[in-house]
XYZ file of C-alpha atoms in Angstrom:
766
model
C 199.855 -101.384 46.470
C 200.457 -98.381 45.482
C 204.289 -97.187 43.865
C 206.058 -95.927 46.414
C 207.213 -91.736 46.355
C 210.731 -91.473 44.999
C 210.874 -88.343 43.707
C 207.781 -88.318 41.256
C 205.118 -85.139 42.007
C 201.275 -86.621 40.864
C 200.271 -84.538 38.142
C 197.245 -82.651 39.917
C 195.647 -81.514 36.417
C 194.562 -85.251 35.273
C 195.216 -87.426 37.663
C 197.103 -87.747 41.920
C 197.858 -91.448 40.449
C 200.152 -90.159 37.421
C 203.123 -89.274 38.319
C 205.971 -86.916 36.574
C 209.771 -86.403 37.858
C 210.076 -83.575 40.774
C 211.687 -81.131 39.825
C 213.825 -79.149 43.084
C 213.400 -75.565 43.927
C 213.623 -74.147 47.125
C 210.547 -74.230 49.457
C 209.603 -69.978 50.501
C 206.279 -68.741 50.676
C 202.606 -68.703 48.837
C 204.283 -67.818 44.767
C 207.816 -67.780 45.133
C 207.628 -71.243 43.109
C 206.604 -69.687 40.483
C 209.844 -67.513 40.660
C 211.670 -70.899 39.835
C 209.098 -72.011 36.872
C 210.160 -69.069 35.819
C 213.661 -68.494 36.269
C 213.575 -65.824 38.720
C 216.772 -65.227 40.495
C 215.391 -66.856 43.816
C 218.211 -64.794 46.013
C 215.939 -61.465 45.328
C 213.336 -63.100 46.685
C 215.335 -64.364 50.088
C 216.442 -61.543 50.724
C 212.927 -59.487 51.316
C 213.062 -61.923 54.427
C 212.452 -59.379 57.487
C 211.841 -59.348 61.289
C 213.407 -62.631 61.734
C 213.809 -63.276 65.092
C 217.001 -65.655 64.937
C 219.655 -65.214 61.161
C 218.573 -67.977 59.035
C 222.008 -69.971 58.911
C 221.740 -71.112 62.078
C 218.137 -72.603 61.464
C 218.065 -75.899 59.973
C 216.981 -76.435 56.890
C 214.334 -78.951 57.547
C 214.710 -78.329 61.655
C 210.502 -77.613 63.357
C 210.802 -74.189 64.636
C 208.126 -72.412 66.269
C 209.824 -68.850 65.901
C 207.404 -66.509 63.794
C 209.020 -65.651 60.076
C 207.613 -63.625 58.528
C 207.759 -63.799 54.034
C 207.379 -61.150 51.510
C 207.396 -61.827 47.604
C 208.831 -60.057 45.652
C 207.304 -58.019 42.661
C 207.798 -59.353 39.593
C 206.407 -62.399 41.378
C 203.664 -60.521 41.905
C 203.792 -59.236 37.714
C 204.072 -62.829 36.943
C 200.595 -63.834 39.129
C 198.676 -61.751 36.364
C 199.123 -64.583 33.620
C 196.701 -66.759 35.526
C 194.179 -64.855 34.534
C 193.738 -63.709 30.490
C 191.142 -61.303 31.708
C 194.216 -58.614 33.005
C 195.042 -57.833 29.484
C 194.857 -54.023 30.653
C 197.490 -51.930 31.736
C 194.629 -51.035 34.443
C 193.674 -54.056 35.196
C 197.671 -55.130 36.456
C 197.573 -51.214 38.350
C 194.479 -52.798 40.081
C 195.898 -55.905 41.398
C 199.616 -54.055 42.650
C 198.159 -51.280 44.341
C 195.034 -53.641 46.239
C 199.144 -55.385 47.841
C 199.608 -54.324 51.481
C 202.820 -52.741 52.386
C 204.801 -55.137 52.884
C 204.840 -56.502 49.677
C 201.905 -60.046 50.594
C 199.953 -60.680 48.221
C 196.701 -59.137 49.790
C 194.355 -62.212 51.357
C 191.200 -61.454 49.108
C 192.544 -61.534 46.007
C 189.205 -63.367 44.094
C 188.706 -61.460 40.848
C 191.318 -62.870 39.531
C 188.343 -65.196 38.116
C 185.035 -64.791 40.380
C 184.462 -66.028 43.608
C 182.886 -69.542 43.433
C 179.182 -69.916 43.992
C 176.825 -70.915 46.888
C 180.176 -71.402 49.050
C 179.297 -67.882 51.367
C 176.535 -69.195 54.560
C 173.946 -65.949 53.969
C 173.302 -65.821 57.535
C 177.195 -64.667 58.169
C 176.604 -62.189 55.435
C 180.418 -60.551 56.513
C 182.270 -63.760 55.814
C 183.858 -63.547 52.250
C 184.665 -67.482 50.920
C 188.127 -66.227 51.099
C 187.691 -67.312 54.648
C 186.118 -70.872 53.747
C 188.082 -71.902 51.184
C 191.565 -71.092 53.602
C 189.979 -73.926 55.549
C 188.959 -75.566 53.581
C 193.410 -75.528 52.298
C 193.862 -75.838 56.848
C 192.066 -79.087 56.357
C 193.614 -80.673 53.734
C 197.654 -79.671 54.189
C 196.972 -80.864 57.931
C 194.285 -82.755 59.028
C 193.015 -84.486 55.741
C 196.530 -86.701 55.697
C 196.104 -89.541 58.184
C 192.220 -90.000 56.959
C 192.601 -89.694 53.375
C 188.339 -89.638 53.439
C 188.605 -87.274 50.486
C 189.821 -87.754 46.756
C 190.619 -84.308 46.439
C 190.826 -83.137 43.007
C 187.084 -84.424 41.841
C 186.163 -82.763 45.636
C 188.589 -79.352 44.481
C 186.726 -79.440 40.310
C 183.655 -80.130 42.093
C 184.453 -76.505 44.507
C 185.383 -74.100 41.939
C 183.519 -72.051 40.001
C 180.175 -73.650 41.632
C 180.218 -75.482 44.682
C 177.996 -78.966 44.249
C 179.110 -80.795 47.740
C 176.367 -81.422 50.526
C 176.278 -78.561 53.349
C 177.074 -80.982 56.009
C 180.061 -82.463 53.981
C 181.859 -78.890 53.793
C 180.078 -77.418 57.650
C 182.517 -80.614 58.680
C 185.695 -79.480 56.647
C 184.849 -75.882 58.224
C 184.646 -76.764 61.947
C 188.485 -79.111 61.453
C 190.323 -76.218 59.985
C 188.795 -74.017 62.455
C 191.328 -75.828 64.335
C 194.804 -75.277 62.813
C 193.216 -71.515 62.237
C 194.157 -67.684 63.197
C 192.461 -66.290 60.797
C 190.940 -62.492 61.816
C 186.763 -63.629 61.194
C 187.885 -66.392 64.357
C 187.460 -63.599 66.488
C 184.819 -61.720 65.166
C 180.404 -61.804 64.973
C 179.276 -64.676 66.019
C 182.211 -66.640 66.546
C 184.963 -64.668 68.651
C 187.048 -67.886 69.244
C 188.102 -70.740 67.262
C 186.430 -73.186 70.251
C 183.344 -70.945 69.610
C 183.227 -71.382 65.350
C 184.453 -75.096 65.585
C 181.011 -75.947 67.414
C 179.019 -73.750 65.098
C 180.314 -76.066 61.733
C 179.636 -78.347 64.639
C 176.057 -77.900 64.685
C 175.320 -76.837 60.860
C 176.291 -80.283 60.162
C 173.936 -81.541 62.522
C 171.154 -80.206 61.278
C 172.525 -81.304 57.393
C 172.408 -85.322 58.707
C 169.783 -86.461 56.393
C 167.233 -88.747 58.437
C 167.687 -92.025 58.750
C 164.788 -92.618 57.140
C 165.837 -91.244 54.383
C 168.804 -93.833 53.549
C 166.673 -97.153 51.700
C 167.572 -95.678 48.659
C 170.656 -94.302 46.988
C 170.944 -90.356 46.068
C 173.510 -87.350 44.773
C 174.027 -87.278 48.582
C 175.159 -90.990 49.082
C 179.002 -90.706 49.481
C 179.690 -87.262 50.943
C 177.269 -88.134 53.783
C 179.273 -91.342 54.454
C 182.281 -88.736 53.954
C 180.844 -86.242 56.235
C 179.997 -88.742 59.524
C 183.757 -90.188 59.587
C 185.233 -87.058 59.505
C 182.683 -85.870 62.212
C 183.076 -88.737 63.894
C 186.710 -88.754 64.101
C 186.954 -85.147 65.292
C 185.746 -86.409 69.118
C 186.698 -90.040 69.374
C 186.996 -90.131 73.612
C 183.168 -89.860 72.752
C 182.791 -86.490 75.414
C 179.986 -85.434 73.616
C 176.543 -87.017 73.249
C 176.214 -87.261 68.860
C 179.917 -89.057 68.469
C 179.199 -92.670 69.246
C 175.918 -92.179 67.099
C 177.865 -91.088 64.239
C 180.550 -93.273 64.674
C 177.809 -96.345 64.509
C 175.991 -94.078 61.397
C 179.549 -93.517 59.215
C 180.101 -97.703 59.620
C 176.565 -97.567 58.842
C 176.629 -96.431 55.694
C 180.055 -97.724 54.667
C 179.004 -101.064 54.925
C 175.379 -100.797 53.445
C 176.551 -99.243 50.059
C 179.382 -101.561 50.384
C 182.048 -99.291 50.444
C 184.542 -102.373 50.731
C 183.275 -103.407 47.327
C 184.129 -102.896 43.800
C 181.575 -103.709 42.257
C 177.534 -104.998 43.365
C 177.585 -108.271 44.508
C 173.545 -110.381 45.100
C 174.913 -113.088 47.106
C 171.981 -115.831 47.975
C 169.829 -114.152 51.060
C 169.890 -110.747 49.362
C 168.116 -112.334 46.222
C 165.741 -114.708 48.297
C 164.780 -111.342 50.695
C 163.959 -109.561 47.489
C 166.056 -106.152 49.288
C 166.514 -103.309 47.787
C 170.883 -103.523 46.875
C 172.504 -99.915 45.362
C 175.885 -99.089 43.711
C 177.340 -95.742 44.835
C 178.500 -95.267 41.241
C 182.106 -93.573 41.784
C 185.811 -93.884 41.804
C 187.188 -96.991 42.975
C 189.473 -94.644 44.033
C 187.006 -92.693 45.666
C 185.613 -96.105 47.575
C 188.396 -97.060 48.329
C 189.512 -94.077 50.506
C 185.849 -93.905 52.165
C 186.418 -97.934 53.836
C 189.941 -97.204 54.829
C 188.514 -94.254 56.945
C 186.248 -95.982 58.440
C 188.169 -99.289 59.033
C 190.988 -96.548 60.797
C 187.390 -94.435 62.267
C 186.287 -97.891 63.484
C 189.968 -99.014 65.286
C 190.488 -95.569 66.949
C 187.305 -95.237 68.318
C 187.551 -98.242 69.597
C 190.883 -97.534 71.324
C 190.363 -94.383 73.276
C 186.189 -95.317 74.555
C 187.128 -99.270 75.244
C 183.759 -99.876 73.484
C 184.271 -103.426 71.132
C 184.770 -102.376 67.185
C 182.153 -102.386 65.194
C 183.660 -104.313 61.525
C 185.040 -106.787 61.148
C 188.318 -107.790 59.991
C 188.240 -110.867 59.641
C 184.947 -110.564 56.785
C 187.411 -108.061 54.462
C 190.782 -108.995 55.095
C 191.240 -108.617 50.754
C 190.895 -104.728 51.272
C 193.475 -104.471 54.246
C 196.840 -106.685 53.878
C 195.993 -106.036 49.545
C 195.147 -102.729 49.771
C 195.168 -102.021 46.118
C 191.964 -104.177 45.427
C 188.539 -104.141 47.007
C 186.372 -107.232 47.528
C 184.594 -108.347 44.041
C 181.520 -109.675 45.009
C 180.503 -113.311 43.924
C 176.472 -113.092 42.362
C 173.916 -115.830 42.485
C 172.604 -117.237 38.990
C 169.249 -115.758 40.705
C 170.820 -112.272 40.703
C 170.844 -111.552 37.078
C 167.857 -109.899 36.289
C 167.882 -107.648 39.571
C 170.980 -106.915 39.316
C 170.751 -106.371 36.190
C 167.916 -103.465 36.558
C 169.569 -102.265 40.044
C 172.476 -101.306 37.579
C 171.129 -99.444 35.443
C 168.701 -97.341 38.239
C 172.859 -96.459 39.794
C 174.509 -95.009 37.109
C 172.535 -92.610 37.037
C 174.594 -90.893 40.142
C 178.030 -91.304 38.583
C 180.408 -88.221 40.172
C 179.654 -85.714 37.616
C 183.008 -84.093 37.045
C 183.975 -80.130 35.806
C 184.414 -78.743 32.565
C 187.515 -76.945 33.858
C 189.061 -79.421 35.989
C 192.459 -76.468 36.812
C 190.049 -73.576 37.653
C 190.109 -74.253 41.400
C 193.552 -74.177 41.399
C 194.500 -70.093 41.771
C 192.351 -70.283 44.171
C 194.329 -72.461 46.613
C 197.707 -72.391 45.063
C 200.025 -71.626 47.401
C 200.522 -72.447 50.871
C 198.758 -71.961 53.630
C 198.290 -68.673 55.257
C 196.626 -67.609 59.072
C 197.576 -71.285 60.170
C 198.132 -71.212 64.199
C 201.672 -72.630 63.142
C 203.070 -69.503 61.482
C 206.355 -70.211 59.361
C 206.857 -72.257 61.740
C 205.569 -74.719 60.013
C 207.376 -73.739 56.268
C 209.781 -76.891 56.517
C 207.753 -79.384 57.039
C 207.220 -82.596 54.865
C 204.028 -81.548 53.519
C 205.667 -78.448 52.089
C 208.990 -80.127 51.211
C 207.326 -81.549 48.010
C 206.866 -78.493 45.548
C 204.175 -79.579 42.612
C 205.003 -79.077 39.043
C 203.674 -77.146 36.352
C 202.427 -72.951 37.079
C 200.352 -73.458 41.010
C 202.039 -74.525 43.842
C 199.113 -76.844 45.440
C 201.245 -80.649 45.787
C 200.430 -79.888 50.291
C 196.763 -80.901 49.545
C 197.775 -83.781 48.469
C 197.195 -86.784 50.493
C 199.699 -89.490 49.883
C 197.456 -92.739 49.327
C 200.664 -95.428 49.015
C 202.466 -94.715 52.426
C 199.235 -94.499 53.949
C 198.244 -98.092 52.741
C 200.570 -99.018 55.841
C 198.657 -97.265 58.217
C 195.292 -99.585 57.436
C 198.308 -102.174 57.482
C 198.682 -101.553 60.824
C 195.239 -101.292 61.731
C 194.400 -104.237 60.250
C 197.477 -106.202 63.291
C 195.999 -103.386 65.815
C 192.399 -105.003 65.384
C 193.939 -108.530 66.328
C 195.490 -106.983 69.328
C 192.567 -105.543 70.537
C 191.040 -109.373 70.388
C 193.341 -110.791 72.167
C 193.197 -107.946 74.792
C 189.025 -109.299 74.441
C 189.614 -113.208 74.786
C 187.583 -114.941 78.422
C 187.334 -118.432 78.638
C 184.147 -119.903 78.080
C 182.413 -121.358 81.341
C 182.130 -125.305 80.764
C 180.546 -126.795 78.436
C 176.999 -127.891 79.552
C 175.497 -131.304 78.807
C 172.594 -130.077 76.506
C 175.609 -128.452 74.467
C 177.522 -130.616 71.509
C 180.207 -130.896 71.644
C 181.006 -129.991 68.469
C 179.270 -126.462 69.330
C 181.551 -125.292 72.267
C 184.349 -126.635 70.163
C 183.654 -124.103 67.422
C 182.880 -121.071 69.967
C 186.002 -121.331 71.552
C 188.076 -121.972 68.359
C 189.976 -118.518 68.058
C 193.781 -119.020 67.165
C 195.232 -115.381 68.137
C 199.129 -115.603 69.673
C 201.034 -113.236 71.293
C 203.893 -114.758 69.666
C 202.557 -114.961 66.403
C 201.256 -111.307 66.852
C 204.582 -109.791 68.460
C 206.296 -111.886 65.084
C 203.791 -109.958 63.170
C 204.354 -106.988 63.671
C 208.291 -107.171 64.433
C 208.661 -108.129 60.967
C 206.431 -105.782 59.222
C 208.353 -102.636 61.136
C 211.524 -104.262 59.684
C 210.371 -104.021 55.831
C 208.315 -100.640 56.464
C 209.823 -97.746 53.602
C 212.746 -96.355 55.329
C 210.977 -93.002 55.835
C 208.166 -94.398 57.444
C 209.885 -96.976 60.172
C 211.992 -95.343 62.271
C 214.841 -97.737 63.072
C 216.516 -101.036 60.775
C 215.066 -102.879 63.579
C 214.353 -102.692 67.428
C 217.514 -104.264 69.461
C 218.572 -100.801 69.512
C 215.800 -99.928 72.070
C 216.748 -102.870 74.333
C 219.543 -101.180 75.826
C 220.540 -98.016 73.258
C 220.947 -95.101 74.696
C 219.578 -91.510 72.688
C 223.055 -90.942 71.209
C 223.378 -94.086 69.481
C 219.083 -94.212 69.128
C 219.940 -90.876 66.913
C 222.551 -92.193 65.090
C 220.974 -95.911 64.358
C 218.118 -93.487 63.671
C 216.693 -93.961 59.408
C 215.646 -89.938 59.916
C 219.101 -87.705 60.523
C 218.882 -84.586 62.065
C 217.053 -81.558 60.385
C 214.907 -83.441 58.925
C 211.400 -83.514 59.590
C 208.707 -86.715 60.083
C 205.078 -86.570 57.247
C 202.406 -86.321 59.980
C 201.814 -89.828 58.498
C 205.244 -91.194 59.585
C 204.791 -89.584 63.129
C 200.856 -91.274 63.065
C 202.403 -94.788 61.467
C 205.134 -94.731 64.767
C 202.815 -93.719 67.374
C 200.213 -96.431 66.802
C 203.321 -99.322 66.139
C 204.911 -98.308 69.527
C 200.659 -98.043 71.578
C 200.048 -101.213 69.601
C 202.727 -102.490 71.149
C 202.617 -101.597 74.368
C 198.734 -103.172 74.595
C 199.944 -106.458 72.956
C 202.343 -107.260 75.922
C 201.313 -105.109 78.843
C 198.135 -107.675 79.451
C 201.051 -110.905 79.270
C 203.506 -108.347 82.048
C 200.990 -108.573 84.668
C 201.268 -111.923 84.729
C 205.107 -112.291 85.190
C 206.314 -112.637 88.649
C 207.498 -109.522 88.993
C 203.726 -108.565 89.005
C 202.175 -111.609 90.688
C 199.880 -110.544 93.387
C 200.800 -111.493 96.858
C 198.084 -113.788 97.495
C 198.899 -115.210 94.383
C 200.849 -118.750 94.338
C 204.301 -118.695 92.331
C 204.242 -119.304 88.849
C 206.611 -122.760 88.180
C 205.958 -122.403 84.796
C 209.213 -120.214 82.402
C 208.196 -116.592 81.218
C 207.314 -115.680 78.119
C 210.218 -113.607 75.865
C 209.996 -112.393 72.767
C 212.881 -111.135 69.747
C 212.842 -108.129 68.870
C 214.318 -108.804 65.446
C 214.142 -111.431 62.673
C 217.435 -111.907 62.039
C 219.012 -115.489 62.273
C 222.011 -113.746 64.093
C 219.767 -111.902 66.949
C 219.743 -113.196 70.022
C 218.037 -110.943 71.759
C 214.849 -112.123 73.821
C 212.865 -110.034 76.420
C 209.912 -110.343 78.773
C 207.066 -107.885 78.066
C 207.837 -105.859 80.782
C 210.695 -105.309 79.027
C 209.111 -104.573 75.945
C 206.746 -102.520 77.004
C 209.677 -100.323 78.538
C 211.479 -100.532 74.720
C 207.698 -99.222 73.526
C 208.066 -96.173 75.620
C 210.880 -95.551 74.940
C 210.515 -95.514 71.100
C 207.834 -92.685 71.436
C 209.544 -90.896 73.654
C 212.584 -90.312 71.532
C 210.299 -90.126 68.875
C 208.640 -86.666 70.485
C 211.980 -85.573 70.946
C 212.647 -85.890 67.317
C 209.189 -84.168 66.102
C 210.381 -81.910 68.885
C 213.520 -81.033 68.329
C 215.562 -78.148 70.375
C 212.080 -77.310 71.694
C 211.983 -80.165 73.636
C 210.312 -79.674 76.389
C 207.574 -77.164 74.945
C 205.301 -75.087 77.265
C 202.035 -74.933 77.056
C 202.099 -71.717 74.892
C 204.744 -72.631 72.592
C 202.894 -73.688 68.581
C 202.918 -77.895 68.244
C 204.363 -78.925 65.036
C 201.665 -79.568 63.061
C 202.810 -83.329 62.490
C 201.197 -83.985 66.512
C 198.964 -81.934 66.032
C 197.634 -84.068 62.884
C 194.841 -86.646 64.778
C 193.314 -86.094 68.231
C 193.903 -89.391 68.434
C 197.347 -88.781 68.732
C 196.681 -87.835 72.375
C 195.180 -91.682 72.630
C 197.577 -93.218 71.489
C 200.550 -91.515 74.501
C 198.509 -92.121 76.919
C 197.452 -95.849 76.013
C 201.655 -96.034 76.217
C 202.389 -94.851 79.359
C 199.944 -95.845 81.585
C 201.020 -99.836 80.282
C 204.218 -98.620 81.474
C 203.034 -96.971 84.422
C 201.439 -100.311 85.821
C 204.802 -102.479 85.685
C 206.806 -102.120 88.905
C 209.712 -102.190 88.181
C 209.332 -98.904 85.929
C 206.333 -97.210 88.049
C 208.983 -94.729 90.029
C 210.934 -94.086 87.062
C 208.470 -92.759 85.682
C 207.422 -90.240 88.022
C 211.305 -89.404 89.096
C 214.055 -90.837 87.254
C 216.503 -88.693 89.851
C 217.464 -91.361 92.626
C 219.148 -91.010 95.494
C 222.103 -93.620 95.909
C 223.706 -92.523 98.908
C 226.388 -89.874 97.134
C 224.343 -87.814 95.016
C 221.326 -87.652 92.496
C 221.808 -89.493 89.091
C 220.288 -90.487 85.957
C 220.577 -93.233 83.795
C 220.640 -92.900 80.782
C 219.257 -96.176 79.733
C 216.533 -95.636 81.108
C 212.664 -94.480 81.344
C 212.063 -90.385 80.918
C 210.083 -89.560 83.106
C 206.388 -88.359 82.011
C 206.603 -85.701 83.518
C 210.160 -84.863 81.148
C 208.289 -85.440 77.892
C 205.146 -86.674 77.921
C 203.294 -84.521 79.970
C 204.405 -81.425 78.469
C 204.091 -82.904 74.788
C 200.242 -83.601 75.906
C 199.901 -79.677 77.750
C 200.759 -78.501 74.427
C 198.858 -80.527 71.732
C 195.994 -79.452 74.307
C 196.136 -75.944 72.282
C 194.267 -77.928 69.384
C 192.922 -81.261 70.971
C 191.089 -80.635 73.697
C 190.559 -83.922 75.132
C 195.109 -84.210 75.056
C 194.138 -81.741 78.857
C 191.792 -84.601 79.713
C 194.961 -87.775 79.540
C 197.482 -85.718 81.094
C 194.924 -85.063 83.813
C 194.580 -88.882 83.997
C 198.097 -89.301 84.142
C 198.783 -86.884 87.142
C 195.954 -87.659 89.688
C 197.640 -91.571 88.344
C 201.316 -90.827 89.698
C 199.276 -88.742 92.671
C 197.663 -92.165 93.741
C 201.197 -94.081 93.199
C 203.098 -91.112 95.536
C 200.199 -91.687 98.018
C 199.316 -95.527 97.575
C 203.449 -97.026 98.133
C 204.373 -94.358 100.916
C 205.395 -95.744 103.638
C 205.686 -94.539 107.721
C 209.711 -94.943 109.071
C 211.407 -92.575 111.911
C 212.608 -89.692 110.196
C 215.676 -90.240 112.412
C 216.739 -94.037 110.110
C 215.362 -92.583 106.495
C 217.931 -88.960 107.733
C 220.717 -91.258 108.455
C 220.356 -93.862 105.043
C 219.144 -91.155 102.682
C 220.241 -87.985 103.408
C 223.767 -86.319 103.280
C 224.765 -84.374 106.090
C 224.549 -81.258 104.582
C 222.072 -80.394 103.458
C 220.785 -78.235 100.553
C 219.529 -74.168 100.383
C 218.818 -76.086 104.504
C 222.312 -74.769 106.741
C 220.007 -74.237 110.128
C 219.529 -77.733 108.994
C 222.723 -79.353 107.973
C 223.133 -81.333 110.700
C 220.582 -84.295 112.746
C 221.950 -82.131 116.303
C 219.855 -79.413 114.447
C 216.612 -81.220 113.749
C 213.646 -80.915 116.413
C 213.564 -82.906 119.491
C 209.836 -84.238 117.943
C 209.394 -84.999 114.712
C 206.246 -86.824 112.874
C 207.121 -89.620 111.012
C 209.063 -89.417 107.923
C 206.437 -90.963 104.660
C 208.635 -92.884 101.621
C 208.516 -94.810 98.744
C 209.534 -98.633 99.004
C 211.677 -100.598 96.766
C 210.618 -101.324 93.358
C 211.534 -104.925 93.974
C 209.160 -104.575 96.887
C 206.053 -102.624 95.463
C 203.400 -104.928 93.821
C 200.874 -104.644 91.154
C 197.584 -103.875 93.565
C 199.342 -101.162 94.380
C 199.634 -99.055 91.344
C 196.564 -100.064 89.952
C 194.791 -99.111 93.151
C 196.165 -95.724 92.492
C 195.368 -95.640 88.881
C 191.704 -96.210 89.622
C 191.942 -93.308 91.976
C 191.284 -94.704 95.147
C 194.308 -92.612 97.216
C 195.099 -94.700 100.332
C 197.542 -94.831 102.768
C 199.041 -98.821 102.887
C 202.926 -100.340 103.840
C 203.267 -103.169 101.985
C 205.868 -103.899 104.869
C 203.764 -103.704 108.062
C 204.825 -107.790 108.310
C 208.259 -107.194 107.667
C 209.807 -104.598 110.140
C 211.480 -101.616 109.200
C 211.409 -100.537 105.391
C 214.494 -102.001 103.877
C 218.465 -100.309 104.331
C 218.432 -100.044 100.123
C 215.603 -98.037 99.652
C 215.417 -95.710 96.120
C 213.958 -91.686 97.557
C 214.128 -89.081 95.072
C 215.503 -86.439 97.167
C 213.524 -83.514 95.657
C 210.862 -85.693 97.241
C 212.509 -85.609 101.342
C 213.218 -81.985 100.642
C 209.786 -80.631 99.425
C 208.116 -83.189 102.314
C 210.307 -82.152 104.949
C 209.822 -78.039 104.417
C 205.142 -78.992 104.455
C 206.025 -80.808 108.164
C 208.805 -77.922 109.527
C 210.036 -74.924 108.207
C 205.733 -73.976 106.600
């Protein structure tokens, strides 16, 4: 596995894996790290901050803050900018550059005359849009989206972009489309785009037009790597499959990764390949590029299955060594019959070696500095990707993914795959006489076991690097309140998590929910009324691998812990801006991929299907006969955290809005399905204070109308059954009465006073 990041910053002029000690310095703006590297007074640059809405001394240095804070650059730094190009030798050239700055001393957006704009980058039919706009979208893509799906080796890509763009148009247009999600460039609001959404669709359509025909894939060519990368990225934009081409592109991406054997570091001709005289070509590229493509294909397969329910395409058992030992790819054995064929094909493949640039660092001036015109504005200046200053003159570190952290995501995806397969297990029919017993035994053999998978997940999480896991172990989730969770959290207050850390934790707890949701349905609490009581003892699970741990929990409690952890993570990411408004700028970490919304939906849906927690997820305020109370160790209602986050992230990924709508429909269905009728007098006497706030005209029972329709109310958790909840989840809204055989509703019924008041208003005051 790659070495973990321990304060070492890659020297990007050679390889992203050649490391040097990191320097320290402030995170300022486009070129302020230049000032640090050249010994300038950083305070003089900080003093140029203007139009700040809140005092900077009150802002935590690494806390997410959506308040816009425009930053400017000291003129001395602009003087240093001229050192980037020896052509600026004359004073007149320097004067021209300085005069071209904006009135507020910011660097002009169109400053590419320093080296000349890259060729072949603009789109001919969009003559009014300069090359700087496309470079801006490329920076958006690599900074915000690429860390989760690091399919491209950044150095090779950028070296073949400047000064001449040598990339396939399909790959370029997909990158532009993704970059539009994070940009607020003025060009997105001009002809022919008008909106970022339309711009995204425009570039996706161009990418589809550039897709090679299937019949061209019988032989390898120079575009094989780029087209495979493009299909993976194009599929990852729309996991939910709303577009007709998404499922086709997903299959194409996975088939290409398999056909050209990106899982292997060399060509291996097996016996069947030689017997059938099948052509096989080895894409000549670096092991690093092959590994990135294969890892991204594995992630795409998992994410596509989680978001659509479709079966997995790749059998992880065939490629386990590429996932659980991610520092290596497979070495395919070759049969002795293939030596001659192998040599011929290998020589042919060598022709298509990855090209390298004679000027590997020439791209750096065009991409140096933190991205401008982003939807995040200055709020993202404290994010983790900007907290890694580059060694040398150019600030480009934020463009590079931390592949050593991605390796942990790949490991987790392997566990997720096993959980998906565990949930799809079905009993085989009884064997017939014509079916040999040995064949039946072979078909039914399966080593998937919930206890083994659970224990593996617990141990795996405890061995994550401290910057990727929230707690040392999961025992704190059992009974710890929010204060205790914060006290034991590895990520201290004011420190922002990286996008990969957010992704790892959201996927981990969604996988844990997926593992236990099926088992939770078989517990006595969730048993159907017509099912006979089970005599077997329910399964219990530990939340720590420590021998000193004595806490064991059933699956419903595990589901609660997973939901609780995700809610804590969301609060950690949003900080004081929780719950966010739908129009608040979301943190960049939470919109790094549309799959995050899917994973939040999985955890919430698994818990809301549990009778013990369904009502609490709808409304945390319950009436205990004295006043409204909150359980500090209970579950947060969906309307407090998860739903606002989904509404907020829908600004970038519309699929999040679909999930929010689905959750609200489930909540409404549960409210309607679990209602029962009870006389209003009984309800009022049992659950309502004698004096009702805000309604003095009905503050006493004697003030109620003489003829009152019957109220509807919720049953207690002990009387709720999973059939009711599943009916609600499938949006079949019916009025049912679980107490129809037992007389009146129980006296200990918990009732939301807010809902009671709203219904009372609907019935009598309107």
